[in-house]
Structures are given as structure tokens and as C-alpha cells.
């Protein structure tokens, strides 16, 4: 087992193994970090999510690894293990990143819910809006019974008829 | 024949079944529901994918868990 500034790992043949304390990093953060590395390495998880998760990583063969991978796909076993160590280090960095995202998401949860609910409330027309629209759409200006006409208007018309 | 043991506390049966559905054209899969693990037996692997199918399958299941 190597010890490198708090990062413990074992090299077993082509695979690199290390454990993650789930009291620090949640299983969700581990899933999300692992997801980002699936194109570079084979990742297998085992262990107890309530204590610690064992991560087993294997380099993909050059032809199957993503061409955009930052790690050079070398042939020697030393280079391969160095590549794995580098990826494992990046994995730990990504874990921290995911952990931070989780914390920010938790702390912003209420304000996010408020914004979404306010947006949804404004998007759905309420009862008052519906009634106002009905009134606006009503054809009240036609006045088929002549209620809106003044007495003078009515009298003038009647006078003209008599004449 | 290849065997993979997925820890039930980490991998869901639903994800394993979905992955099998996607990979069934490349090999034969059998699931065994053990106490703590979901055991997947992979047999009759397509020659083209013999060296990598087990690992690719594991990656796919993990991808479904994210």
C-alpha cells in the first residue's frame, strides 16, 4: 500500500484499489464522480455504503478509451500504473467537487423551491385573471336593448319618427 | 464464463436488469439473487467483445446508478 499525502491505494495487477470514507463523501457523490470517469477507466464499487466504499479502477484499452482522455495510453506497466494513479487522484478531486455541489444544492434548496414555485404560480392563470379576461371579452358595447342610450337620444329618434 | 458480483447496497437489481436488456445481443446473462450480492453469469460472449464485455457491462450498470 502506498501513502501519498493521505491518498491510500493498492495496485493489484492491472487494477488500482482505494477506499472512500462515506462519512465524508456520500454515495451519491461517489456515483456522480464515478460517472464522469466511465469513459477513461473501468470502475467497480464494493463495500459498505455506511462505512467505506471500495473503488476498483482499471484502465481501458487504448482502442476503447475515449480519445479525449488526458491520460496517455502507454504500453509499459509502470506507465499504466502511473496513469491509473493520476486518474485516481483526479477522481478524488472530482469527489470534492461533487461534495461541494451537494452542499451548495442543499443550502440553496429553499430559495430554489421558492423561485420555481413563484415561476409556476405566475405561469398558471389564476381565477381573477380568468374573470377579468371574460369581462374584457364580453360584447357589452353592442347594447342590443339600448340601455346605454341617453334620454335625449331616445327622444330625438322618437321625435323624428313622429315627424 | 465470467461472473460479476454486484453489491446490493450499491447496485440496484433494476439497473442490472436494464443493463442485461441492453447487452443481451452480445452474450447470455443469468442473474442469481444472493444474500448481499446480485450475481451475474455471462456466457457465450461475442468473440469481438470477449476481453472487455465484463468490464463494460459493470461500467454500464454503474452509469445507470448515477
mmCIF file of C-alpha atoms in Angstrom:
data_model
loop_
_atom_site.group_PDB
_atom_site.id
_atom_site.type_symbol
_atom_site.label_atom_id
_atom_site.label_comp_id
_atom_site.label_asym_id
_atom_site.label_seq_id
_atom_site.Cartn_x
_atom_site.Cartn_y
_atom_site.Cartn_z
ATOM 1 C CA UNK A 1 0.000 0.000 0.000
ATOM 2 C CA UNK A 2 1.272 3.441 -0.905
ATOM 3 C CA UNK A 3 0.761 6.515 1.188
ATOM 4 C CA UNK A 4 0.783 9.771 -0.654
ATOM 5 C CA UNK A 5 -0.427 12.782 1.327
ATOM 6 C CA UNK A 6 -3.498 10.999 2.674
ATOM 7 C CA UNK A 7 -4.312 9.136 -0.507
ATOM 8 C CA UNK A 8 -4.070 5.380 0.101
ATOM 9 C CA UNK A 9 -4.251 2.913 -2.722
ATOM 10 C CA UNK A 10 -3.212 -0.595 -3.712
ATOM 11 C CA UNK A 11 -2.022 -1.701 -7.112
ATOM 12 C CA UNK A 12 -3.239 -5.198 -7.906
ATOM 13 C CA UNK A 13 -2.123 -6.276 -11.345
ATOM 14 C CA UNK A 14 -3.858 -4.016 -13.797
ATOM 15 C CA UNK A 15 -6.245 -2.652 -11.200
ATOM 16 C CA UNK A 16 -5.920 0.102 -8.661
ATOM 17 C CA UNK A 17 -7.926 -0.126 -5.442
ATOM 18 C CA UNK A 18 -8.675 2.500 -2.869
ATOM 19 C CA UNK A 19 -11.336 3.151 -0.273
ATOM 20 C CA UNK A 20 -13.538 6.157 0.315
ATOM 21 C CA UNK A 21 -14.913 7.072 3.704
ATOM 22 C CA UNK A 22 -18.671 7.516 3.308
ATOM 23 C CA UNK A 23 -18.815 9.662 6.445
ATOM 24 C CA UNK A 24 -17.010 12.306 4.373
ATOM 25 C CA UNK A 25 -18.207 11.578 0.848
ATOM 26 C CA UNK A 26 -21.797 10.487 0.221
ATOM 27 C CA UNK A 27 -22.644 7.536 -2.004
ATOM 28 C CA UNK A 28 -24.382 9.971 -4.347
ATOM 29 C CA UNK A 29 -21.160 11.993 -4.739
ATOM 30 C CA UNK A 30 -19.242 8.763 -5.395
ATOM 31 C CA UNK A 31 -21.746 7.714 -8.102
ATOM 32 C CA UNK A 32 -21.549 11.097 -9.768
ATOM 33 C CA UNK A 33 -17.755 11.253 -9.665
ATOM 34 C CA UNK A 34 -17.520 7.688 -10.989
ATOM 35 C CA UNK A 35 -19.911 8.529 -13.815
ATOM 36 C CA UNK A 36 -17.520 11.200 -15.088
ATOM 37 C CA UNK A 37 -14.683 8.654 -15.321
ATOM 38 C CA UNK A 38 -16.523 5.860 -17.096
ATOM 39 C CA UNK A 39 -15.088 6.880 -20.461
ATOM 40 C CA UNK A 40 -11.491 6.699 -19.215
ATOM 41 C CA UNK A 41 -11.467 3.713 -16.856
ATOM 42 C CA UNK A 42 -13.498 0.719 -15.739
ATOM 43 C CA UNK A 43 -14.872 1.472 -12.284
ATOM 44 C CA UNK A 44 -16.283 -1.121 -9.927
ATOM 45 C CA UNK A 45 -17.649 -0.358 -6.463
ATOM 46 C CA UNK A 46 -17.947 -2.625 -3.448
ATOM 47 C CA UNK A 47 -18.022 -2.320 0.332
ATOM 48 C CA UNK A 48 -20.473 -0.911 2.834
ATOM 49 C CA UNK A 49 -22.071 2.450 1.957
ATOM 50 C CA UNK A 50 -22.482 3.152 5.669
ATOM 51 C CA UNK A 51 -18.728 2.845 6.359
ATOM 52 C CA UNK A 52 -16.495 2.849 3.337
ATOM 53 C CA UNK A 53 -16.712 2.140 -0.360
ATOM 54 C CA UNK A 54 -14.001 0.219 -2.152
ATOM 55 C CA UNK A 55 -13.248 1.576 -5.621
ATOM 56 C CA UNK A 56 -11.537 -0.673 -8.164
ATOM 57 C CA UNK A 57 -10.249 1.025 -11.294
ATOM 58 C CA UNK A 58 -8.826 -0.466 -14.452
ATOM 59 C CA UNK A 59 -7.520 1.409 -17.455
ATOM 60 C CA UNK A 60 -9.470 0.894 -20.645
ATOM 61 C CA UNK A 61 -7.603 -0.454 -23.647
ATOM 62 C CA UNK A 62 -6.491 2.430 -25.899
ATOM 63 C CA UNK A 63 -8.931 1.480 -28.641
ATOM 64 C CA UNK A 64 -11.852 1.529 -26.206
ATOM 65 C CA UNK A 65 -10.860 4.535 -24.116
ATOM 66 C CA UNK A 66 -12.117 7.945 -25.042
ATOM 67 C CA UNK A 67 -9.751 9.622 -27.473
ATOM 68 C CA UNK A 68 -10.041 12.852 -25.480
ATOM 69 C CA UNK A 69 -8.686 11.210 -22.320
ATOM 70 C CA UNK A 70 -5.979 13.339 -20.729
ATOM 71 C CA UNK A 71 -4.013 10.286 -19.614
ATOM 72 C CA UNK A 72 -1.591 8.889 -22.181
ATOM 73 C CA UNK A 73 -2.382 5.269 -23.067
ATOM 74 C CA UNK A 74 1.088 3.814 -22.700
ATOM 75 C CA UNK A 75 2.194 0.213 -23.055
ATOM 76 C CA UNK A 76 4.529 -0.356 -20.071
ATOM 77 C CA UNK A 77 3.020 -1.488 -16.794
ATOM 78 C CA UNK A 78 4.804 1.302 -14.912
ATOM 79 C CA UNK A 79 3.286 3.920 -17.168
ATOM 80 C CA UNK A 80 -0.105 2.241 -16.869
ATOM 81 C CA UNK A 81 0.021 2.329 -13.088
ATOM 82 C CA UNK A 82 1.164 5.952 -13.209
ATOM 83 C CA UNK A 83 -1.799 6.696 -15.458
ATOM 84 C CA UNK A 84 -4.134 4.937 -13.031
ATOM 85 C CA UNK A 85 -2.671 6.844 -10.086
ATOM 86 C CA UNK A 86 -3.231 10.086 -11.933
ATOM 87 C CA UNK A 87 -6.829 9.173 -12.705
ATOM 88 C CA UNK A 88 -7.417 8.095 -9.105
ATOM 89 C CA UNK A 89 -6.099 11.471 -7.955
ATOM 90 C CA UNK A 90 -8.420 13.217 -10.397
ATOM 91 C CA UNK A 91 -11.234 11.030 -9.080
ATOM 92 C CA UNK A 92 -10.619 12.287 -5.537
ATOM 93 C CA UNK A 93 -10.635 15.871 -6.814
ATOM 94 C CA UNK A 94 -13.910 15.209 -8.578
ATOM 95 C CA UNK A 95 -15.329 13.729 -5.370
ATOM 96 C CA UNK A 96 -14.588 17.017 -3.617
ATOM 97 C CA UNK A 97 -16.214 18.874 -6.475
ATOM 98 C CA UNK A 98 -19.356 16.720 -6.230
ATOM 99 C CA UNK A 99 -19.405 17.126 -2.461
ATOM 100 C CA UNK A 100 -19.320 20.895 -2.863
ATOM 101 C CA UNK A 101 -22.125 20.758 -5.435
ATOM 102 C CA UNK A 102 -24.207 18.749 -2.953
ATOM 103 C CA UNK A 103 -23.590 21.245 -0.148
ATOM 104 C CA UNK A 104 -24.422 24.228 -2.366
ATOM 105 C CA UNK A 105 -27.529 22.431 -3.612
ATOM 106 C CA UNK A 106 -28.617 21.757 -0.007
ATOM 107 C CA UNK A 107 -28.037 25.332 1.118
ATOM 108 C CA UNK A 108 -29.881 26.758 -1.903
ATOM 109 C CA UNK A 109 -32.769 24.284 -1.767
ATOM 110 C CA UNK A 110 -35.304 26.667 -0.184
ATOM 111 C CA UNK A 111 -34.608 29.639 -2.431
ATOM 112 C CA UNK A 112 -34.632 27.333 -5.478
ATOM 113 C CA UNK A 113 -38.012 25.912 -4.468
ATOM 114 C CA UNK A 114 -39.341 29.435 -3.917
ATOM 115 C CA UNK A 115 -38.169 30.601 -7.369
ATOM 116 C CA UNK A 116 -39.650 27.582 -9.109
ATOM 117 C CA UNK A 117 -42.971 27.811 -7.272
ATOM 118 C CA UNK A 118 -43.192 31.563 -7.983
ATOM 119 C CA UNK A 119 -42.483 30.938 -11.666
ATOM 120 C CA UNK A 120 -45.100 28.194 -11.826
ATOM 121 C CA UNK A 121 -47.671 30.331 -9.967
ATOM 122 C CA UNK A 122 -47.180 33.168 -12.453
ATOM 123 C CA UNK A 123 -47.291 30.833 -15.423
ATOM 124 C CA UNK A 124 -50.711 29.395 -14.498
ATOM 125 C CA UNK A 125 -53.562 31.937 -14.912
ATOM 126 C CA UNK A 126 -55.478 32.333 -11.652
ATOM 127 C CA UNK A 127 -59.240 32.807 -11.124
ATOM 128 C CA UNK A 128 -59.109 36.622 -11.005
ATOM 129 C CA UNK A 129 -57.200 36.750 -14.299
ATOM 130 C CA UNK A 130 -59.769 34.422 -15.867
ATOM 131 C CA UNK A 131 -62.742 36.561 -14.739
ATOM 132 C CA UNK A 132 -61.071 39.769 -15.927
ATOM 133 C CA UNK A 133 -60.444 38.215 -19.308
ATOM 134 C CA UNK A 134 -64.099 37.082 -19.528
ATOM 135 C CA UNK A 135 -65.262 40.635 -18.815
ATOM 136 C CA UNK A 136 -62.887 42.038 -21.411
ATOM 137 C CA UNK A 137 -64.106 39.578 -23.995
ATOM 138 C CA UNK A 138 -67.813 40.268 -23.349
ATOM 139 C CA UNK A 139 -69.538 42.150 -26.157
ATOM 140 C CA UNK A 140 -71.031 44.882 -23.914
ATOM 141 C CA UNK A 141 -70.523 47.678 -26.454
ATOM 142 C CA UNK A 142 -73.246 46.375 -28.780
ATOM 143 C CA UNK A 143 -76.081 47.351 -26.356
ATOM 144 C CA UNK A 144 -78.924 45.453 -28.104
ATOM 145 C CA UNK A 145 -81.583 46.725 -25.613
ATOM 146 C CA UNK A 146 -80.499 50.334 -25.860
ATOM 147 C CA UNK A 147 -79.742 50.655 -22.172
ATOM 148 C CA UNK A 148 -76.628 52.764 -22.742
ATOM 149 C CA UNK A 149 -78.501 55.401 -24.783
ATOM 150 C CA UNK A 150 -79.344 58.724 -23.186
ATOM 151 C CA UNK A 151 -82.933 60.002 -22.793
ATOM 152 C CA UNK A 152 -82.229 62.813 -25.274
ATOM 153 C CA UNK A 153 -81.022 60.406 -27.903
ATOM 154 C CA UNK A 154 -84.140 58.277 -27.453
ATOM 155 C CA UNK A 155 -86.463 61.364 -27.591
ATOM 156 C CA UNK A 156 -84.790 62.751 -30.694
ATOM 157 C CA UNK A 157 -85.233 59.498 -32.518
ATOM 158 C CA UNK A 158 -88.901 59.226 -31.453
ATOM 159 C CA UNK A 159 -89.489 62.867 -32.499
ATOM 160 C CA UNK A 160 -88.021 62.233 -35.881
ATOM 161 C CA UNK A 161 -90.246 59.177 -36.332
ATOM 162 C CA UNK A 162 -93.408 61.195 -35.482
ATOM 163 C CA UNK A 163 -92.467 63.886 -37.952
ATOM 164 C CA UNK B 1 -17.840 -17.948 -18.354
ATOM 165 C CA UNK B 2 -17.479 -14.667 -16.467
ATOM 166 C CA UNK B 3 -19.092 -13.871 -13.115
ATOM 167 C CA UNK B 4 -19.728 -10.438 -11.620
ATOM 168 C CA UNK B 5 -20.954 -9.877 -8.090
ATOM 169 C CA UNK B 6 -22.758 -6.570 -7.643
ATOM 170 C CA UNK B 7 -23.149 -5.399 -4.064
ATOM 171 C CA UNK B 8 -26.869 -4.932 -3.388
ATOM 172 C CA UNK B 9 -26.209 -1.888 -1.211
ATOM 173 C CA UNK B 10 -24.509 -0.137 -4.132
ATOM 174 C CA UNK B 11 -26.109 -1.531 -7.287
ATOM 175 C CA UNK B 12 -29.852 -1.963 -7.810
ATOM 176 C CA UNK B 13 -31.431 -5.033 -9.367
ATOM 177 C CA UNK B 14 -33.354 -2.744 -11.691
ATOM 178 C CA UNK B 15 -30.113 -1.263 -13.091
ATOM 179 C CA UNK B 16 -28.593 -4.725 -13.568
ATOM 180 C CA UNK B 17 -31.709 -5.940 -15.406
ATOM 181 C CA UNK B 18 -31.762 -2.866 -17.610
ATOM 182 C CA UNK B 19 -28.086 -3.352 -18.488
ATOM 183 C CA UNK B 20 -28.716 -7.009 -19.348
ATOM 184 C CA UNK B 21 -31.507 -5.896 -21.655
ATOM 185 C CA UNK B 22 -29.035 -3.625 -23.465
ATOM 186 C CA UNK B 23 -26.234 -6.224 -23.649
ATOM 187 C CA UNK B 24 -28.301 -9.345 -24.381
ATOM 188 C CA UNK B 25 -27.319 -9.368 -28.053
ATOM 189 C CA UNK B 26 -23.631 -9.746 -27.127
ATOM 190 C CA UNK B 27 -23.804 -12.635 -24.628
ATOM 191 C CA UNK B 28 -26.038 -14.809 -22.466
ATOM 192 C CA UNK B 29 -26.785 -13.468 -19.000
ATOM 193 C CA UNK B 30 -28.115 -15.184 -15.895
ATOM 194 C CA UNK B 31 -28.978 -13.427 -12.640
ATOM 195 C CA UNK B 32 -28.735 -15.028 -9.204
ATOM 196 C CA UNK B 33 -30.151 -13.173 -6.235
ATOM 197 C CA UNK B 34 -27.743 -13.894 -3.377
ATOM 198 C CA UNK B 35 -27.917 -12.578 0.183
ATOM 199 C CA UNK B 36 -25.731 -9.496 -0.239
ATOM 200 C CA UNK B 37 -24.927 -9.634 -3.920
ATOM 201 C CA UNK B 38 -26.590 -9.811 -7.314
ATOM 202 C CA UNK B 39 -24.548 -12.386 -9.176
ATOM 203 C CA UNK B 40 -24.473 -12.127 -12.937
ATOM 204 C CA UNK B 41 -23.138 -15.001 -15.019
ATOM 205 C CA UNK B 42 -22.050 -14.053 -18.521
ATOM 206 C CA UNK B 43 -21.689 -16.839 -21.043
ATOM 207 C CA UNK B 44 -21.337 -17.240 -24.810
ATOM 208 C CA UNK B 45 -19.732 -13.844 -25.184
ATOM 209 C CA UNK B 46 -19.429 -12.482 -28.682
ATOM 210 C CA UNK B 47 -15.792 -13.072 -29.764
ATOM 211 C CA UNK B 48 -15.296 -9.435 -30.638
ATOM 212 C CA UNK B 49 -16.059 -8.341 -27.059
ATOM 213 C CA UNK B 50 -14.594 -11.232 -25.058
ATOM 214 C CA UNK B 51 -11.863 -9.244 -23.299
ATOM 215 C CA UNK B 52 -13.914 -6.240 -22.373
ATOM 216 C CA UNK B 53 -17.566 -7.219 -22.035
ATOM 217 C CA UNK B 54 -17.431 -7.920 -18.294
ATOM 218 C CA UNK B 55 -15.876 -4.535 -17.513
ATOM 219 C CA UNK B 56 -18.002 -2.642 -19.997
ATOM 220 C CA UNK B 57 -21.107 -4.260 -18.507
ATOM 221 C CA UNK B 58 -20.049 -3.251 -14.973
ATOM 222 C CA UNK B 59 -19.423 0.296 -16.159
ATOM 223 C CA UNK B 60 -22.826 0.406 -17.814
ATOM 224 C CA UNK B 61 -24.577 -0.710 -14.614
ATOM 225 C CA UNK B 62 -22.678 1.914 -12.633
ATOM 226 C CA UNK B 63 -23.662 4.522 -15.210
ATOM 227 C CA UNK B 64 -27.301 3.627 -14.646
ATOM 228 C CA UNK B 65 -26.863 4.135 -10.910
ATOM 229 C CA UNK B 66 -25.647 7.733 -11.300
#
